C-alpha positions as a Markdown table, in Angstrom:
| # | Residue | x | y | z |
|---|---|---|---|---|
| 1 | Unk | 83.0 | 110.7 | 154.1 |
| 2 | Unk | 79.7 | 112.0 | 156.0 |
| 3 | Unk | 78.0 | 111.0 | 152.7 |
| 4 | Unk | 79.4 | 108.0 | 152.9 |
| 5 | Unk | 78.0 | 106.7 | 156.4 |
| 6 | Unk | 74.6 | 105.5 | 156.1 |
| 7 | Unk | 72.2 | 108.2 | 157.6 |
| 8 | Unk | 70.8 | 106.5 | 161.3 |
| 9 | Unk | 74.9 | 107.8 | 162.0 |
| 10 | Unk | 75.3 | 111.5 | 161.3 |
| 11 | Unk | 74.7 | 113.8 | 164.3 |
| 12 | Unk | 70.9 | 114.8 | 163.2 |
| 13 | Unk | 69.5 | 112.3 | 162.7 |
| 14 | Unk | 70.6 | 110.3 | 165.9 |
| 15 | Unk | 70.3 | 113.2 | 168.1 |
| 16 | Unk | 66.3 | 112.6 | 167.0 |
| 17 | Unk | 66.9 | 108.7 | 166.8 |
| 18 | Unk | 67.9 | 109.7 | 171.2 |
| 19 | Unk | 65.4 | 112.4 | 171.6 |
| 20 | Unk | 62.4 | 110.8 | 170.6 |
| 21 | Unk | 63.4 | 107.2 | 171.6 |
| 22 | Unk | 64.1 | 109.3 | 175.7 |
| 23 | Unk | 59.9 | 111.2 | 175.2 |
| 24 | Unk | 59.1 | 106.9 | 174.9 |
| 25 | Unk | 61.1 | 105.2 | 177.1 |
| 26 | Unk | 60.5 | 108.4 | 180.0 |
| 27 | Unk | 56.2 | 107.4 | 178.6 |
| 28 | Unk | 56.6 | 103.9 | 179.9 |
| 29 | Unk | 58.7 | 104.2 | 182.4 |
| 30 | Unk | 56.3 | 106.6 | 184.0 |
| 31 | Unk | 53.8 | 105.4 | 182.8 |
| 32 | Unk | 54.6 | 101.7 | 185.0 |
| 33 | Unk | 55.7 | 103.3 | 188.2 |
| 34 | Unk | 52.8 | 105.7 | 189.1 |
| 35 | Unk | 50.5 | 102.3 | 188.3 |
| 36 | Unk | 52.7 | 100.1 | 190.0 |
| 37 | Unk | 52.2 | 102.6 | 193.3 |
| 38 | Unk | 48.3 | 102.5 | 192.5 |
| 39 | Unk | 49.0 | 99.2 | 192.1 |
| 40 | Unk | 50.0 | 98.8 | 195.7 |
| 41 | Unk | 47.8 | 102.1 | 197.7 |
| 42 | Unk | 45.1 | 102.6 | 195.8 |
| 43 | Unk | 43.2 | 99.2 | 196.6 |
| 44 | Unk | 43.3 | 99.2 | 200.2 |
| 45 | Unk | 42.8 | 102.7 | 200.5 |
| 46 | Unk | 39.9 | 103.2 | 198.4 |
| 47 | Unk | 40.1 | 106.8 | 196.1 |
| 48 | Unk | 41.3 | 109.6 | 197.7 |
| 49 | Unk | 40.3 | 113.0 | 196.1 |
| 50 | Unk | 43.0 | 116.1 | 195.9 |
| 51 | Unk | 42.3 | 119.7 | 195.4 |
| 52 | Unk | 38.6 | 119.8 | 196.8 |
| 53 | Unk | 38.0 | 117.0 | 193.8 |
| 54 | Unk | 39.3 | 117.8 | 191.3 |
| 55 | Unk | 42.0 | 115.3 | 191.5 |
| 56 | Unk | 40.7 | 111.2 | 192.8 |
| 57 | Unk | 42.8 | 108.9 | 192.9 |
| 58 | Unk | 41.0 | 105.9 | 192.3 |
| 59 | Unk | 41.7 | 101.7 | 191.2 |
| 60 | Unk | 40.5 | 100.5 | 188.2 |
| 61 | Unk | 41.1 | 97.6 | 186.1 |
| 62 | Unk | 40.4 | 97.9 | 182.9 |
| 63 | Unk | 39.9 | 95.4 | 180.5 |
| 64 | Unk | 38.8 | 97.8 | 177.1 |
| 65 | Unk | 40.6 | 100.8 | 175.4 |
| 66 | Unk | 40.4 | 104.2 | 176.1 |
| 67 | Unk | 37.9 | 105.3 | 180.2 |
| 68 | Unk | 36.4 | 101.6 | 179.3 |
| 69 | Unk | 35.4 | 101.1 | 175.5 |
| 70 | Unk | 35.2 | 97.6 | 173.9 |
| 71 | Unk | 35.3 | 96.2 | 177.7 |
| 72 | Unk | 32.5 | 94.6 | 176.8 |
| 73 | Unk | 33.5 | 91.8 | 174.1 |
| 74 | Unk | 34.8 | 88.9 | 174.4 |
| 75 | Unk | 37.5 | 88.2 | 175.9 |
| 76 | Unk | 39.2 | 86.3 | 172.2 |
| 77 | Unk | 38.7 | 89.1 | 170.0 |
| 78 | Unk | 39.7 | 92.0 | 173.0 |
| 79 | Unk | 43.1 | 89.9 | 172.8 |
| 80 | Unk | 43.4 | 90.0 | 168.9 |
| 81 | Unk | 42.2 | 93.9 | 168.5 |
| 82 | Unk | 44.2 | 95.0 | 172.1 |
| 83 | Unk | 47.1 | 93.3 | 172.0 |
| 84 | Unk | 47.8 | 91.6 | 169.2 |
| 85 | Unk | 46.3 | 94.5 | 166.8 |
| 86 | Unk | 47.6 | 97.8 | 168.9 |
| 87 | Unk | 50.9 | 95.6 | 169.0 |
| 88 | Unk | 50.9 | 95.2 | 165.6 |
| 89 | Unk | 50.2 | 98.8 | 165.2 |
| 90 | Unk | 52.6 | 99.8 | 168.2 |
| 91 | Unk | 55.2 | 97.7 | 165.5 |
| 92 | Unk | 54.1 | 100.2 | 162.3 |
| 93 | Unk | 54.5 | 103.0 | 164.0 |
| 94 | Unk | 57.6 | 103.0 | 165.2 |
| 95 | Unk | 59.0 | 102.0 | 162.0 |
| 96 | Unk | 57.1 | 105.0 | 159.9 |
| 97 | Unk | 58.8 | 107.4 | 163.4 |
| 98 | Unk | 62.2 | 105.8 | 162.1 |
| 99 | Unk | 61.7 | 105.8 | 158.4 |
| 100 | Unk | 60.6 | 108.7 | 157.8 |
| 101 | Unk | 63.0 | 111.6 | 158.3 |
| 102 | Unk | 61.7 | 115.1 | 157.8 |
| 103 | Unk | 58.9 | 115.5 | 159.2 |
| 104 | Unk | 57.6 | 118.0 | 162.2 |
| 105 | Unk | 59.3 | 118.3 | 165.5 |
| 106 | Unk | 55.6 | 118.6 | 166.8 |
| 107 | Unk | 54.2 | 115.4 | 164.7 |
| 108 | Unk | 57.7 | 113.4 | 165.8 |
| 109 | Unk | 56.6 | 113.9 | 169.2 |
| 110 | Unk | 53.5 | 113.7 | 168.9 |
| 111 | Unk | 53.7 | 110.3 | 168.0 |
| 112 | Unk | 56.5 | 109.3 | 170.5 |
| 113 | Unk | 53.4 | 110.4 | 172.3 |
| 114 | Unk | 51.7 | 108.3 | 171.3 |
| 115 | Unk | 54.1 | 105.1 | 170.6 |
| 116 | Unk | 55.2 | 105.6 | 174.4 |
| 117 | Unk | 51.1 | 105.8 | 176.1 |
| 118 | Unk | 50.7 | 103.1 | 173.4 |
| 119 | Unk | 53.8 | 100.3 | 174.5 |
| 120 | Unk | 52.7 | 101.5 | 178.7 |
| 121 | Unk | 49.2 | 99.4 | 177.8 |
| 122 | Unk | 50.5 | 97.3 | 175.3 |
| 123 | Unk | 53.3 | 95.9 | 178.3 |
| 124 | Unk | 50.3 | 95.7 | 181.1 |
| 125 | Unk | 47.8 | 93.7 | 178.7 |
| 126 | Unk | 50.4 | 91.4 | 178.3 |
| 127 | Unk | 51.8 | 91.3 | 182.6 |
| 128 | Unk | 48.1 | 91.5 | 183.8 |
| 129 | Unk | 46.5 | 89.4 | 182.3 |
| 130 | Unk | 44.7 | 91.3 | 179.8 |
| 131 | Unk | 43.8 | 94.6 | 181.2 |
| 132 | Unk | 45.6 | 97.7 | 182.0 |
| 133 | Unk | 45.2 | 99.5 | 186.0 |
| 134 | Unk | 43.5 | 103.0 | 186.0 |
| 135 | Unk | 43.7 | 105.5 | 188.5 |
| 136 | Unk | 43.9 | 109.0 | 187.5 |
| 137 | Unk | 40.1 | 111.0 | 187.4 |
| 138 | Unk | 39.6 | 114.6 | 186.7 |
| 139 | Unk | 36.9 | 116.8 | 187.5 |
| 140 | Unk | 35.7 | 120.0 | 187.9 |
| 141 | Unk | 32.0 | 120.9 | 190.1 |
| 142 | Unk | 29.9 | 118.1 | 188.4 |
| 143 | Unk | 32.1 | 117.6 | 185.0 |
| 144 | Unk | 34.5 | 114.6 | 185.7 |
| 145 | Unk | 36.3 | 112.1 | 183.6 |
| 146 | Unk | 36.4 | 109.1 | 183.4 |
| 147 | Unk | 39.0 | 106.7 | 185.4 |
| 148 | Unk | 42.5 | 106.7 | 182.7 |
| 149 | Unk | 46.4 | 106.6 | 183.2 |
| 150 | Unk | 49.5 | 108.5 | 182.0 |
| 151 | Unk | 49.5 | 106.4 | 179.0 |
| 152 | Unk | 45.8 | 107.4 | 178.5 |
| 153 | Unk | 46.8 | 111.1 | 178.3 |
| 154 | Unk | 50.2 | 110.1 | 176.4 |
| 155 | Unk | 48.2 | 109.1 | 173.8 |
| 156 | Unk | 45.9 | 112.3 | 174.4 |
| 157 | Unk | 48.8 | 114.4 | 174.7 |
| 158 | Unk | 50.3 | 112.9 | 171.1 |
| 159 | Unk | 46.7 | 112.8 | 168.9 |
| 160 | Unk | 47.0 | 116.8 | 170.2 |
| 161 | Unk | 49.6 | 117.4 | 168.9 |
| 162 | Unk | 49.4 | 115.6 | 165.9 |
| 163 | Unk | 46.5 | 117.8 | 165.1 |
| 164 | Unk | 48.7 | 120.7 | 166.3 |
| 165 | Unk | 51.0 | 120.1 | 164.1 |
| 166 | Unk | 47.7 | 119.5 | 160.7 |
| 167 | Unk | 46.7 | 123.5 | 161.5 |
| 168 | Unk | 50.1 | 124.6 | 162.0 |
| 169 | Unk | 51.6 | 125.9 | 158.3 |
| 170 | Unk | 54.5 | 124.3 | 157.7 |
| 171 | Unk | 58.0 | 126.5 | 156.5 |
| 172 | Unk | 59.0 | 126.2 | 152.7 |
| 173 | Unk | 63.1 | 124.9 | 152.8 |
């Protein structure tokens, strides 16, 4: 009887979809919550530093991509690239994630992190008139990152997971 059921209803596939959905929703939820906190508290407070300037919370509105890349582009081109193309890419990524069922867990997790982070930033682009809220800067001594957000961290972590999964030897079954 199990072979007659669509694969989405089989327990392992359903568990996989639920786990990946949870990762995506957690990324979006934490990202949006922290951005709203940053919007409410940081513009008036100014930069807040912790752990001897290792972590700085500072409010920034970023019309570009990660670390402001592309912020110099004309607004219609930014809308096309960072909203329309990004939205279509996220849809394609979601289809790939759901339709390809045989993939190492590290790849699945990486793709889910990328989709969750991308969706978090896309929500900002749509709701914040084309920009995303950034508020985190990390540093050690004279070295500092640009200002970023939780969605950017999820995307970066997802890319690292995909890179590691490409290097990890696959088990033969």
